[in-house]
Short mmCIF file of C-alpha atoms in Angstrom, two decimals:
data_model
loop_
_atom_site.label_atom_id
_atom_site.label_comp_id
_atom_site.label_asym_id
_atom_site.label_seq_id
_atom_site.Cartn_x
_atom_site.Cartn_y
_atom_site.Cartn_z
CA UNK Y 954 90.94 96.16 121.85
CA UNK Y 955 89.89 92.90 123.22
CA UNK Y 956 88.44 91.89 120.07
CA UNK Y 957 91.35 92.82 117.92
CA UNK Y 958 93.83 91.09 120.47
CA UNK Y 959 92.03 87.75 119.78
CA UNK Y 960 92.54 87.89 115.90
CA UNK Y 961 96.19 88.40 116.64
CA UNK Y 962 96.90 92.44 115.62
CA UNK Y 963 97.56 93.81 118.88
CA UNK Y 964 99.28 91.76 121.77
CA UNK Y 965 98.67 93.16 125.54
CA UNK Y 966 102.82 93.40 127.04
CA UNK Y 967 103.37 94.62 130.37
CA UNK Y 968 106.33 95.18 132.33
CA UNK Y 969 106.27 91.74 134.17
CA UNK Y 970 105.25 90.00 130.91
CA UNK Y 971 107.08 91.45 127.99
CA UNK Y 972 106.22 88.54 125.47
CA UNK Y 973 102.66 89.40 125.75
CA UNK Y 974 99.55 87.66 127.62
CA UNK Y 975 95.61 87.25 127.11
CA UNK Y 976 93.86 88.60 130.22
CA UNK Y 977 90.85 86.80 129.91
CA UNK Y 978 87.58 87.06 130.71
CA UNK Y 979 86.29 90.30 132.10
CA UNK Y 980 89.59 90.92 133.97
CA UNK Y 981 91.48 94.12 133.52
CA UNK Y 982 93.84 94.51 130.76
CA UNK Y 983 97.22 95.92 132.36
CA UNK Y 984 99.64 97.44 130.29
CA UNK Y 985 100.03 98.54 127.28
CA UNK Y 986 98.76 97.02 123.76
CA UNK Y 987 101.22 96.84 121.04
CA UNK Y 988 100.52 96.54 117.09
CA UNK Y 989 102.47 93.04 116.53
CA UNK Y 990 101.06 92.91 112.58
CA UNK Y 991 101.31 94.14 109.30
CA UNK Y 992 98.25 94.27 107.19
CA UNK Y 993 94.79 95.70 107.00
CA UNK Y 994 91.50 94.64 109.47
CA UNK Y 995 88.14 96.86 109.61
CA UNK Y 996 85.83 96.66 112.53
CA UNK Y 997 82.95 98.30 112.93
CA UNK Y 998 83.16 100.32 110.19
CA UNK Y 999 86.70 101.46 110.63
CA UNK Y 1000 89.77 100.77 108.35
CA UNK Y 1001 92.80 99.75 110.21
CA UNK Y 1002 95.97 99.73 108.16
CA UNK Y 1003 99.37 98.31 110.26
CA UNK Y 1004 102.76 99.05 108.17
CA UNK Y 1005 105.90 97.52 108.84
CA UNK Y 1006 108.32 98.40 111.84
CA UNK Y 1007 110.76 100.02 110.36
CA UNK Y 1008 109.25 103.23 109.22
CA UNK Y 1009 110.02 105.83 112.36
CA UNK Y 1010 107.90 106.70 114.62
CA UNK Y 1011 105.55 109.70 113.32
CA UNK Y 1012 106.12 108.61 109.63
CA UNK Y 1013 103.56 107.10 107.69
CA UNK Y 1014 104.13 105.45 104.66
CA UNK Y 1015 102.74 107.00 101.08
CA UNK Y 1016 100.08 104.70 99.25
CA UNK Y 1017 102.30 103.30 96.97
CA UNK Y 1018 104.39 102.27 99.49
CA UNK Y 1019 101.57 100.54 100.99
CA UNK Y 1020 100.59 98.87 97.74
CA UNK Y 1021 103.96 97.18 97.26
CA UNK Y 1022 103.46 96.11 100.98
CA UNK Y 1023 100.30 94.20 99.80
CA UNK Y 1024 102.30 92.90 97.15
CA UNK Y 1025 104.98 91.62 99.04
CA UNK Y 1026 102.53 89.83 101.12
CA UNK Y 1027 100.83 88.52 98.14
CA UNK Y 1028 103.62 87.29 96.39
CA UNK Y 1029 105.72 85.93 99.81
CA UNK Y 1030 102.01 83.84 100.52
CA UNK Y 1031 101.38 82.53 97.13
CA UNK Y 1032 98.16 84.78 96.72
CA UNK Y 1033 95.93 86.91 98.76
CA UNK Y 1034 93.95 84.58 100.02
CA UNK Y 1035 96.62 82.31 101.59
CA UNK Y 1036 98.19 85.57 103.71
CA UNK Y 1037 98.12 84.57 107.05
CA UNK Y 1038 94.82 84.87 108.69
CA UNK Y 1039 95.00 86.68 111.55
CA UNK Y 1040 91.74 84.91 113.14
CA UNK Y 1041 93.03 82.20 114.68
CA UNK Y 1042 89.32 81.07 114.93
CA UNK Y 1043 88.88 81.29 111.14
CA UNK Y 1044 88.85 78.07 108.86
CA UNK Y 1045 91.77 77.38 106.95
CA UNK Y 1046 90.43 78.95 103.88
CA UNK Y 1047 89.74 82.12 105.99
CA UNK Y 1048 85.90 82.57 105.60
CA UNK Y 1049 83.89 84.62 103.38
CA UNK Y 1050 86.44 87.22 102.98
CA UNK Y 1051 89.55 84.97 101.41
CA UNK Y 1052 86.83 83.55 99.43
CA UNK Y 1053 86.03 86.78 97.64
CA UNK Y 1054 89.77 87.22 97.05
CA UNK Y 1055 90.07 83.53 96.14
CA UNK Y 1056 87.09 84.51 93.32
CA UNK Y 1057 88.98 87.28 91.94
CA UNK Y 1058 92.32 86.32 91.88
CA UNK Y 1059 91.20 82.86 89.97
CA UNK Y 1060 89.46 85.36 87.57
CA UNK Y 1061 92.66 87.24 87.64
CA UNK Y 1062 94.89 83.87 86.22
CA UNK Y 1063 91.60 82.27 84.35
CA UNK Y 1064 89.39 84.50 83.34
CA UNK Y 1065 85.41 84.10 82.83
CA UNK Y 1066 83.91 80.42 83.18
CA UNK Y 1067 83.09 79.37 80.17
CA UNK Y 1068 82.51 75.40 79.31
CA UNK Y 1069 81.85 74.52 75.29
CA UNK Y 1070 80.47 70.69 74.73
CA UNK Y 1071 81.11 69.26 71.99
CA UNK Y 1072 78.00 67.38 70.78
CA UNK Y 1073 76.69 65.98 67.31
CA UNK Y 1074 73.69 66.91 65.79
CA UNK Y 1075 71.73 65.86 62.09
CA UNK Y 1076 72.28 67.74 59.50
CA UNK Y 1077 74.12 71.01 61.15
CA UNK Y 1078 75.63 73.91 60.08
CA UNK Y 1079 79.05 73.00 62.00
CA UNK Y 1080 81.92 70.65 60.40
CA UNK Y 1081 80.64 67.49 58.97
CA UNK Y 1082 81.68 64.44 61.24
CA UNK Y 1083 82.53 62.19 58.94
CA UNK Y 1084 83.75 59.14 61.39
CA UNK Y 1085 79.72 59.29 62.95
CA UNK Y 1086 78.66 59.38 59.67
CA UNK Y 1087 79.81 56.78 57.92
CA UNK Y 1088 79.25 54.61 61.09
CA UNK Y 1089 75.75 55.36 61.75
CA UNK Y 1090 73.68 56.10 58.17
CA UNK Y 1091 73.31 53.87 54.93
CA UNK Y 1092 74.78 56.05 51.60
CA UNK Y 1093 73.12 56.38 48.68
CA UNK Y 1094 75.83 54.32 46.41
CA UNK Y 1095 76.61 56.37 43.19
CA UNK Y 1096 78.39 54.02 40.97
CA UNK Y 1097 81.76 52.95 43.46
CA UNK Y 1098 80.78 56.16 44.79
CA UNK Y 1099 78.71 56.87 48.09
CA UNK Y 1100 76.67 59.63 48.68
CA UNK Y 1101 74.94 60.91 51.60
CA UNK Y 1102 71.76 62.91 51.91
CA UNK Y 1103 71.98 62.81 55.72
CA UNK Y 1104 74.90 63.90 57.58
CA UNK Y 1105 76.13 64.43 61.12
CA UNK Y 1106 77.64 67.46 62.06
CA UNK Y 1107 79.51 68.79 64.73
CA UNK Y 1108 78.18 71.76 67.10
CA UNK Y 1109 78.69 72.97 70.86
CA UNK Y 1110 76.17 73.10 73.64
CA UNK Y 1111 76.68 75.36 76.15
CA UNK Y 1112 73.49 76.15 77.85
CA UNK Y 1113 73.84 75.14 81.11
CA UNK Y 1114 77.68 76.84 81.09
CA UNK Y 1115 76.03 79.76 80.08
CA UNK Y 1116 73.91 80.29 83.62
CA UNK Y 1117 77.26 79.51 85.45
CA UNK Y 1118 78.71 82.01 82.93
CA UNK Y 1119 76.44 85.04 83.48
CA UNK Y 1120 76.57 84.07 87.82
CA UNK Y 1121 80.10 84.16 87.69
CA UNK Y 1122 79.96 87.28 86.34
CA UNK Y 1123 77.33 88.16 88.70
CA UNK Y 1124 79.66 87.23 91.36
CA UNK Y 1125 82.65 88.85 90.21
CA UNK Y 1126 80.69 92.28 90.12
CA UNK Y 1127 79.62 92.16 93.45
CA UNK Y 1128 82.81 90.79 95.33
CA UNK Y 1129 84.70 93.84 93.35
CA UNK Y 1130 81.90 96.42 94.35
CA UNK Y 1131 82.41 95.29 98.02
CA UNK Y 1132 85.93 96.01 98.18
CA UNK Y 1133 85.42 99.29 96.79
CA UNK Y 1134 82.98 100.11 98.92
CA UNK Y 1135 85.09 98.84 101.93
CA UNK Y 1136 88.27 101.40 100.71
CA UNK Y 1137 90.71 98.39 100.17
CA UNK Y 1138 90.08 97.38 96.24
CA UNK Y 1139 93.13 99.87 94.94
CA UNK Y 1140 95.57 99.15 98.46
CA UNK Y 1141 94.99 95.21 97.53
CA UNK Y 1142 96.25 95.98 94.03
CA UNK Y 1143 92.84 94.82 92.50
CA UNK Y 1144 91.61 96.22 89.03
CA UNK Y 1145 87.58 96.67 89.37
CA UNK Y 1146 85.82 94.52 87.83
CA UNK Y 1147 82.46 95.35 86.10
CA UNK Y 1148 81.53 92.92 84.00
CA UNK Y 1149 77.44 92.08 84.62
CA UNK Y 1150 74.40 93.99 85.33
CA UNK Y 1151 72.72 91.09 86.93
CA UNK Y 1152 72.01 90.73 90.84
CA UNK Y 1153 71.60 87.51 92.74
CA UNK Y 1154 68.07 87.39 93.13
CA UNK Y 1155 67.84 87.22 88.82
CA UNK Y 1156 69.06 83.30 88.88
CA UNK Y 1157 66.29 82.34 91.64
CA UNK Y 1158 66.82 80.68 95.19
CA UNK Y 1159 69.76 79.35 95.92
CA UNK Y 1160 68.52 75.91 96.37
CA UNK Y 1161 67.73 76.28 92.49
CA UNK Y 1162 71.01 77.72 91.68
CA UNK Y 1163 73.42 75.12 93.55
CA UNK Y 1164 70.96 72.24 92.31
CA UNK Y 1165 72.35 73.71 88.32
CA UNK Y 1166 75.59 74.15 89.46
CA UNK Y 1167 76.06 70.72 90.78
CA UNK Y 1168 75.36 69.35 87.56
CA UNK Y 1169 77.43 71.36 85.71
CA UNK Y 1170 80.11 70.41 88.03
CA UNK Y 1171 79.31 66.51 87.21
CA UNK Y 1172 80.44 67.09 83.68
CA UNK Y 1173 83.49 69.50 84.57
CA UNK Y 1174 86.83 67.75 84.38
CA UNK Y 1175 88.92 71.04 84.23
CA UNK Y 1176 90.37 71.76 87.50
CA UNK Y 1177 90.51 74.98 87.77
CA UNK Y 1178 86.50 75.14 86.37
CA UNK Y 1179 86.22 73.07 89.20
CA UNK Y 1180 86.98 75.39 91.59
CA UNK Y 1181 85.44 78.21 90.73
CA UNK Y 1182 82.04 76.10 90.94
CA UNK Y 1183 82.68 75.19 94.15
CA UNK Y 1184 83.94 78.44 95.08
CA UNK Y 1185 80.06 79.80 93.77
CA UNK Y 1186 78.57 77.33 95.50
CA UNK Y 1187 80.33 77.89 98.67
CA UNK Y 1188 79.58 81.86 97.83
CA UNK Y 1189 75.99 80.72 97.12
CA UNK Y 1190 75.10 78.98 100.33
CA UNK Y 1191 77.66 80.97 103.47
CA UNK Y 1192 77.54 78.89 106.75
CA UNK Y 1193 78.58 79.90 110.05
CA UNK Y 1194 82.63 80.25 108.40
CA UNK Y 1195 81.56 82.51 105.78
CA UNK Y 1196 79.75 85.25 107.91
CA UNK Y 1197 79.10 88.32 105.85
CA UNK Y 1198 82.84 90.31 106.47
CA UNK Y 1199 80.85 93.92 106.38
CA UNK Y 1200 81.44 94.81 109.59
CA UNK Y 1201 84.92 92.45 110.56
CA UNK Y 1202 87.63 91.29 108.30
CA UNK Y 1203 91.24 90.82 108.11
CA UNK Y 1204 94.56 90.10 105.94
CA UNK Y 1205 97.70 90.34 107.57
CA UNK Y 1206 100.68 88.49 109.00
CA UNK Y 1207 102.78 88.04 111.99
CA UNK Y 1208 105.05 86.66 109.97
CA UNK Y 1209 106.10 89.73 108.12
CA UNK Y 1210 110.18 88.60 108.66
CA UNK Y 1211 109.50 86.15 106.09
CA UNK Y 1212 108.49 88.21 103.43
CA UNK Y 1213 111.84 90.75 104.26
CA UNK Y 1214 113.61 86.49 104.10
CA UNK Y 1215 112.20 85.86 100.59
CA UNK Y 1216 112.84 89.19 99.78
CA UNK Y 1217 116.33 89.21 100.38
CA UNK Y 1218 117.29 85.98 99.01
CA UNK Y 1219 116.05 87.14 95.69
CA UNK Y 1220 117.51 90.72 95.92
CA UNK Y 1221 121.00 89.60 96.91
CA UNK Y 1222 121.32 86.14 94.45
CA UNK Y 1223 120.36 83.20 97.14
CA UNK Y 1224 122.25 80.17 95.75
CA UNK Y 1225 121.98 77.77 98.52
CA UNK Y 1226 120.04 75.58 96.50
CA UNK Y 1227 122.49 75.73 93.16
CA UNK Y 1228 124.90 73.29 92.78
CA UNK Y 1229 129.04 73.68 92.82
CA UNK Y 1230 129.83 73.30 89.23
CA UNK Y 1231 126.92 75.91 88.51
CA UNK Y 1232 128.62 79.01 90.47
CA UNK Y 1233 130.77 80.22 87.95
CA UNK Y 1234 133.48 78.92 90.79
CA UNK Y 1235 136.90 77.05 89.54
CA UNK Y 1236 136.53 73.39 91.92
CA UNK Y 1237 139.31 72.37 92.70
CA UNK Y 1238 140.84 69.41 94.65
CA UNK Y 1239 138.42 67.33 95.91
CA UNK Y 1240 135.43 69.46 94.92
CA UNK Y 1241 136.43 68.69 91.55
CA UNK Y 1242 134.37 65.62 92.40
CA UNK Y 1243 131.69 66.88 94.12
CA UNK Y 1244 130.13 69.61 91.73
CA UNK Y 1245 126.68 67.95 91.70
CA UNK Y 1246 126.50 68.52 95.53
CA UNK Y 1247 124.60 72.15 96.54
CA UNK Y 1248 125.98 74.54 98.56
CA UNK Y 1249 123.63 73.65 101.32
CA UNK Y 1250 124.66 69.55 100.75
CA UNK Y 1251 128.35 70.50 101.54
CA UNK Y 1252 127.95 71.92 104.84
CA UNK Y 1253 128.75 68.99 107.71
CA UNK Y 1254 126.47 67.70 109.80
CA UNK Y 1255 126.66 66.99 114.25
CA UNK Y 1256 127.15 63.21 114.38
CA UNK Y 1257 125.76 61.23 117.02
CA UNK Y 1258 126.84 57.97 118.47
CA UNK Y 1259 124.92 55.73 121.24
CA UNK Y 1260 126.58 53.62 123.61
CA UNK Y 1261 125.30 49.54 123.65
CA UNK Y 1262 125.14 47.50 127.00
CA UNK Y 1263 128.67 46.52 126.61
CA UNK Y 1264 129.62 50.53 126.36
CA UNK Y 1265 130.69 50.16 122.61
CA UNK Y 1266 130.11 53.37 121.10
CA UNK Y 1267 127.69 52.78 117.75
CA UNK Y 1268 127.23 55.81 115.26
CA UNK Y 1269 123.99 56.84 114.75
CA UNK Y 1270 121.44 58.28 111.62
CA UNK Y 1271 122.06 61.69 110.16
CA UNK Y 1272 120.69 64.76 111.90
CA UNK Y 1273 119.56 68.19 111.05
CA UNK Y 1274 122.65 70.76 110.46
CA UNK Y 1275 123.07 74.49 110.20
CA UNK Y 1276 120.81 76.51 107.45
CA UNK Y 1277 122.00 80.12 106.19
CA UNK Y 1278 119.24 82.44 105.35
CA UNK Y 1279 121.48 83.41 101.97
CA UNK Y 1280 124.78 82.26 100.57
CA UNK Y 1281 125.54 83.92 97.35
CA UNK Y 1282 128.84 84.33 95.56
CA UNK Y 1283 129.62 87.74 94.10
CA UNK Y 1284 132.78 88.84 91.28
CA UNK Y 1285 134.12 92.41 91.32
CA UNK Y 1286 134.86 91.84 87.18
CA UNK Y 1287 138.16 91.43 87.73
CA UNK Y 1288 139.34 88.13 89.43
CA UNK Y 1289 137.99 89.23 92.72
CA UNK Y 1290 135.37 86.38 93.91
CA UNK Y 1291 133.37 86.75 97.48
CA UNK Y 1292 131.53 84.21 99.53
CA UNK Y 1293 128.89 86.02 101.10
CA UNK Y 1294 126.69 84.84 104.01
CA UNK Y 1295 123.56 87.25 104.53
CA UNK Y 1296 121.21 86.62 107.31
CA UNK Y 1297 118.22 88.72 106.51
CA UNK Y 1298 116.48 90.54 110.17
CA UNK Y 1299 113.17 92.12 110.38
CA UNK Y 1300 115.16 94.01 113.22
CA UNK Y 1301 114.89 97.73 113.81
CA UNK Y 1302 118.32 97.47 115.68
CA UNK Y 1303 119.83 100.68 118.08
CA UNK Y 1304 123.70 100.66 118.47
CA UNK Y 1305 125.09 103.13 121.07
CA UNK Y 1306 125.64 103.28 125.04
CA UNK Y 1307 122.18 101.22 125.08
CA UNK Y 1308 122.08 98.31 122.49
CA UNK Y 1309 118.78 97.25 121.53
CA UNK Y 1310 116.90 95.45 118.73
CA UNK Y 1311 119.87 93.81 117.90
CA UNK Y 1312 120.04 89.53 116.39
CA UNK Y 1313 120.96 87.85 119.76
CA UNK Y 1314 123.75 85.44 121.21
CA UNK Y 1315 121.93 82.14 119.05
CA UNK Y 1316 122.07 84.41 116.08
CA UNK Y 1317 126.26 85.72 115.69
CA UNK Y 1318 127.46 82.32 117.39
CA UNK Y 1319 125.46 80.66 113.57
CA UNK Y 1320 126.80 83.28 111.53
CA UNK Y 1321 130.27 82.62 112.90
CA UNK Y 1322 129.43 78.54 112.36
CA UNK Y 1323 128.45 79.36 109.20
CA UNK Y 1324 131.95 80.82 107.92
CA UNK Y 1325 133.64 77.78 109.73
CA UNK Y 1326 131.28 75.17 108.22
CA UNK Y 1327 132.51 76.26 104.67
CA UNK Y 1328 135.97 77.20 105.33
CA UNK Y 1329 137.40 73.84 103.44
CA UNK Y 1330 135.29 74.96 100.37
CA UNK Y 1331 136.20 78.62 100.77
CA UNK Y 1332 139.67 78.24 100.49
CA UNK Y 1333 140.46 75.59 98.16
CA UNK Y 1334 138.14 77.08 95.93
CA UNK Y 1335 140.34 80.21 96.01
CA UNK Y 1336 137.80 83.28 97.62
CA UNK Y 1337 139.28 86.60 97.77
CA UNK Y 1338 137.19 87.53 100.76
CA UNK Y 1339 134.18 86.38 103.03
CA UNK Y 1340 131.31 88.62 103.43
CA UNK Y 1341 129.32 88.04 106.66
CA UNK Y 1342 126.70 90.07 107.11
CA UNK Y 1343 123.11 90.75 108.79
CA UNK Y 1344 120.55 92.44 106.37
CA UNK Y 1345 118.28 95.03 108.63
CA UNK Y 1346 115.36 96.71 106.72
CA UNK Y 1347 115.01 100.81 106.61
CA UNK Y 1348 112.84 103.41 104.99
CA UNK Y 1349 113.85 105.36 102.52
CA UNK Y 1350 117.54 106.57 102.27
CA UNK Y 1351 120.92 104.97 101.38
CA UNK Y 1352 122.38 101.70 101.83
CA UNK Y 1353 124.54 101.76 105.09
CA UNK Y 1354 126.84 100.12 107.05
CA UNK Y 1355 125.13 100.47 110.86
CA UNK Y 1356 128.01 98.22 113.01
CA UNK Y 1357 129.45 95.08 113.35
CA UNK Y 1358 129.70 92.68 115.93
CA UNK Y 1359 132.66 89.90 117.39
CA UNK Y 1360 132.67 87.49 119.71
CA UNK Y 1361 136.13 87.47 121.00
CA UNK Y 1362 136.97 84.76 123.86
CA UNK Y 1363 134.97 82.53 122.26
CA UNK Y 1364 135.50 82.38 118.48
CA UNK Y 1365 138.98 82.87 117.42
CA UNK Y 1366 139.81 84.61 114.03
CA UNK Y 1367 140.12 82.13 111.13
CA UNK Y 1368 142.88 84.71 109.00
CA UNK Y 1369 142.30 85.65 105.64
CA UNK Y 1370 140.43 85.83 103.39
CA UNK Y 1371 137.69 85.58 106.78
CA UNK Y 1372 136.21 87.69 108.65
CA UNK Y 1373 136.13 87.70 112.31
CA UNK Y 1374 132.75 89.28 112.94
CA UNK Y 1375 129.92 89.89 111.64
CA UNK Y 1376 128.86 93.42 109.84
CA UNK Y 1377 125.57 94.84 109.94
CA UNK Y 1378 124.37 96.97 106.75
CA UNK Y 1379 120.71 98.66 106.55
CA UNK Y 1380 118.97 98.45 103.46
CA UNK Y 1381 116.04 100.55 101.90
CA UNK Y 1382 113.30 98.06 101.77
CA UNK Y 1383 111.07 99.71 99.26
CA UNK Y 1384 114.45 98.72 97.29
CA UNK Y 1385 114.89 95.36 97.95
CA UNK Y 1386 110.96 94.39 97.91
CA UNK Y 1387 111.74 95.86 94.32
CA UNK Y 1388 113.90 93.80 93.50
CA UNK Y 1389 112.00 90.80 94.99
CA UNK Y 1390 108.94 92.00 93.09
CA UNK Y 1391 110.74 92.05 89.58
CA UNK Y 1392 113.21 88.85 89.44
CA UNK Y 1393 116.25 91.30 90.03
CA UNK Y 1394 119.44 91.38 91.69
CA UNK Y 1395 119.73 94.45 93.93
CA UNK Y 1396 121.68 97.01 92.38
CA UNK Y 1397 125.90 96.43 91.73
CA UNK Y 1398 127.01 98.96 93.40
CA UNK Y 1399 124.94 97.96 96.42
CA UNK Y 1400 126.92 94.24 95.93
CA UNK Y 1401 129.88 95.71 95.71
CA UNK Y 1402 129.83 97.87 99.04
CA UNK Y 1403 128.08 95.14 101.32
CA UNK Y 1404 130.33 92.22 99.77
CA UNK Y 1405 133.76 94.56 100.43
CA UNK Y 1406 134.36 93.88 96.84
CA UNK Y 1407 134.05 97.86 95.46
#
């Protein structure tokens, strides 16, 4: 437990300390530890595999479900490799184990090593080089014409690429047999890879091997070539970092909210970033003028002002302002035209006598800021309606609307076409990481119900 607390899967929560504590030392653990990661580890021999929250208790996702996990994590961290290591002791790069995935996935995108040079040679059987030719041997002179009984031809050398070549292969073979053999090849979403019969011990000692592999890399000016070299070499000769991960490894996140963050931007049309005149939106009035602004460049920012010695108030530099998680704008087909602001909540919320799980106070008083900061926009532009909503992830089932919340005292209504709270709708993730996955919208009916539009 201790071990698997300090790479950051489980987190020891008691009563007195809910947020979780280290005990230390050889003192006693007390209360309870709580799984507070999604992703795979194995230790000692055993394969632990932590899904997301929001599957209910006694329900254990199917393996495909757990596949497009993986792939949410790979896509959300640019690779699998770069998902968040959950050894906070590990190097950057994540030790011997994101190095293996590092190997394949480059293999993946680039294929085999391979590294033709060009060279010239006498009297080949390649393509005559006629430029070397002319400038380095006398011609027989025929009448006005020359002749030549030498020639230089063109050919490739690719000896020394052809050791890295067959190791890379080498390499390849056994990083894919270890994952096999560790039960996570197929859940990581990795074809096997069987492409040499070789073993390490064929290309000699390793002080031999990186000596040829450091001068191949001398003469490599192909980045991604580059890499994989030092990736061997690195592979090659392990230090402390790159520990053999037979008995302890680990790929996961506690970050998993910001792959359901990603996720919903794509599945619900994000266009925060997108510029007015590019919304399909009539501008009118002054936003007429302002169509190469973005959606996030309109909304105002808190302005500060200092006071000098003599108590004259002085304005000062521009601050940070409010972010939305999602602002998209949504047609029903006929006229109808929604401004919706998502927030997207890797909550698994309870509403009843007891509310729990539920965004907090800091969370509704921005979504409420939110409308207000583009309510100039929103109705010059002619809207029919706001949409204000919190995106909560589910498994399985249909899309539905769980609640809503207000905040009356404190916010008052701005009248149509706002809203004067904020709704709550639960979504099917395996849906929406879908739609993430593919490029897509989420489907139109979906749009329709959670915008108000259908």
């Amino acid at each position: 437990m201790r071990s698997l607390s300090a790479r950051g899967i489980l987190t020891l929560r008691s009563d007195s300390l809910p947020d979780g504590y280290d005990p230390g030392g050889d003192a006693e653990a007390i209360g309870k530890y709580q799984v507070t990661w999604v992703g795979l580890a194995r230790f000692k021999g055993k394969l632990l595999v932590a899904y997301p929250k929001y599957y209910p208790l006694g329900t254990e996702p199917s393996e495909d479900e757990l596949k497009q996990v993986f792939r949410v994590l790979r896509k959300a961290s640019g690779g699998l490799a770069s998902i968040g290591a959950a050894d906070p002791d590990a190097l950057e790069d994540g030790g011997s184990f994101a190095l293996m995935l590092r190997l394949l996935e480059s293999y993946e995108e680039n294929g085999i090593y391979s590294n033709y040079v060009r060279v010239l040679r006498d009297n080949g059987t390649g393509e005559i080089a006629w430029e070397p030719t002319i400038a380095a041997l006398q011609p027989f002179m025929d009448g006005d014409a020359p002749a030549y009984f030498d020639l230089k031809t063109c050919g490739t050398s690719r000896d020394a690429a052809d050791f890295v070549e067959r190791l890379h292969r080498c390499v390849l073979t056994r990083c894919s047999a270890d994952l096999e053999a560790w039960g996570i090849d197929e859940l990581l979403g990795l074809a096997p890879v069987r492409i040499s019969g070789e073993e390490l011990e064929d290309f000699g000692d390793a002080e031999a091997v990186s000596y040829r592999l450091e001068q191949e890399r001398s003469v490599q000016f192909v980045t991604w070539k580059q890499d994989v070299i030092d990736m061997l070499l690195r592979y090659l000769n392990p230090g402390e970092e790159y520990a053999a991960p037979e008995d302890e490894l680990c790929l996961g996140t506690t970050s998993f909210y910001h792959a359901w963050e990603e996720a919903c931007k794509a599945a619900f049309g994000d266009r925060l970033a997108d510029r007015l005149d590019s919304l399909g939106v009539e501008l009118r009035g002054e936003w007429t003028m302002r169509g190469r602004e973005t959606l996030l460049g309109i909304i105002p920012r808190p302005e500060w002002a200092r006071y000098d010695a003599e108590g004259v108030e002085e304005p000062c530099g521009e601050v940070d302002t409010l972010i939305p998680d999602v602002v998209a704008v949504h047609g029903d087909g006929a006229g109808g035209l929604a401004f919706c602001i998502y927030d997207a909540k890797y909550y698994t919320p309870t509403l009843g006598e007891r509310v729990r799980g539920v965004p907090g106070v800091e969370s509704v008083t921005k979504q409420v800021l939110y409308q207000s900061a583009y309510r100039r926009f929103v109705l010059d532009c002619g809207f029919s309606r706001v949409a204000n909503v919190f995106l909560v992830p589910r498994h399985g089932g249909c899309v539905r609307r769980m609640g809503r919340v207000a905040f009356p005292g404190v916010f008052e209504p701005l009248g149509g076409p706002f809203t004067d709270g904020v709704e709550m709708w639960e979504l099917p993730a395996e849906d929406v990481f879908e739609c993430y996955l593919r490029g897509e919208l989420i489907d139109g009916d979906v749009l329709r119900r959670v915008t108000g539009l259908g």
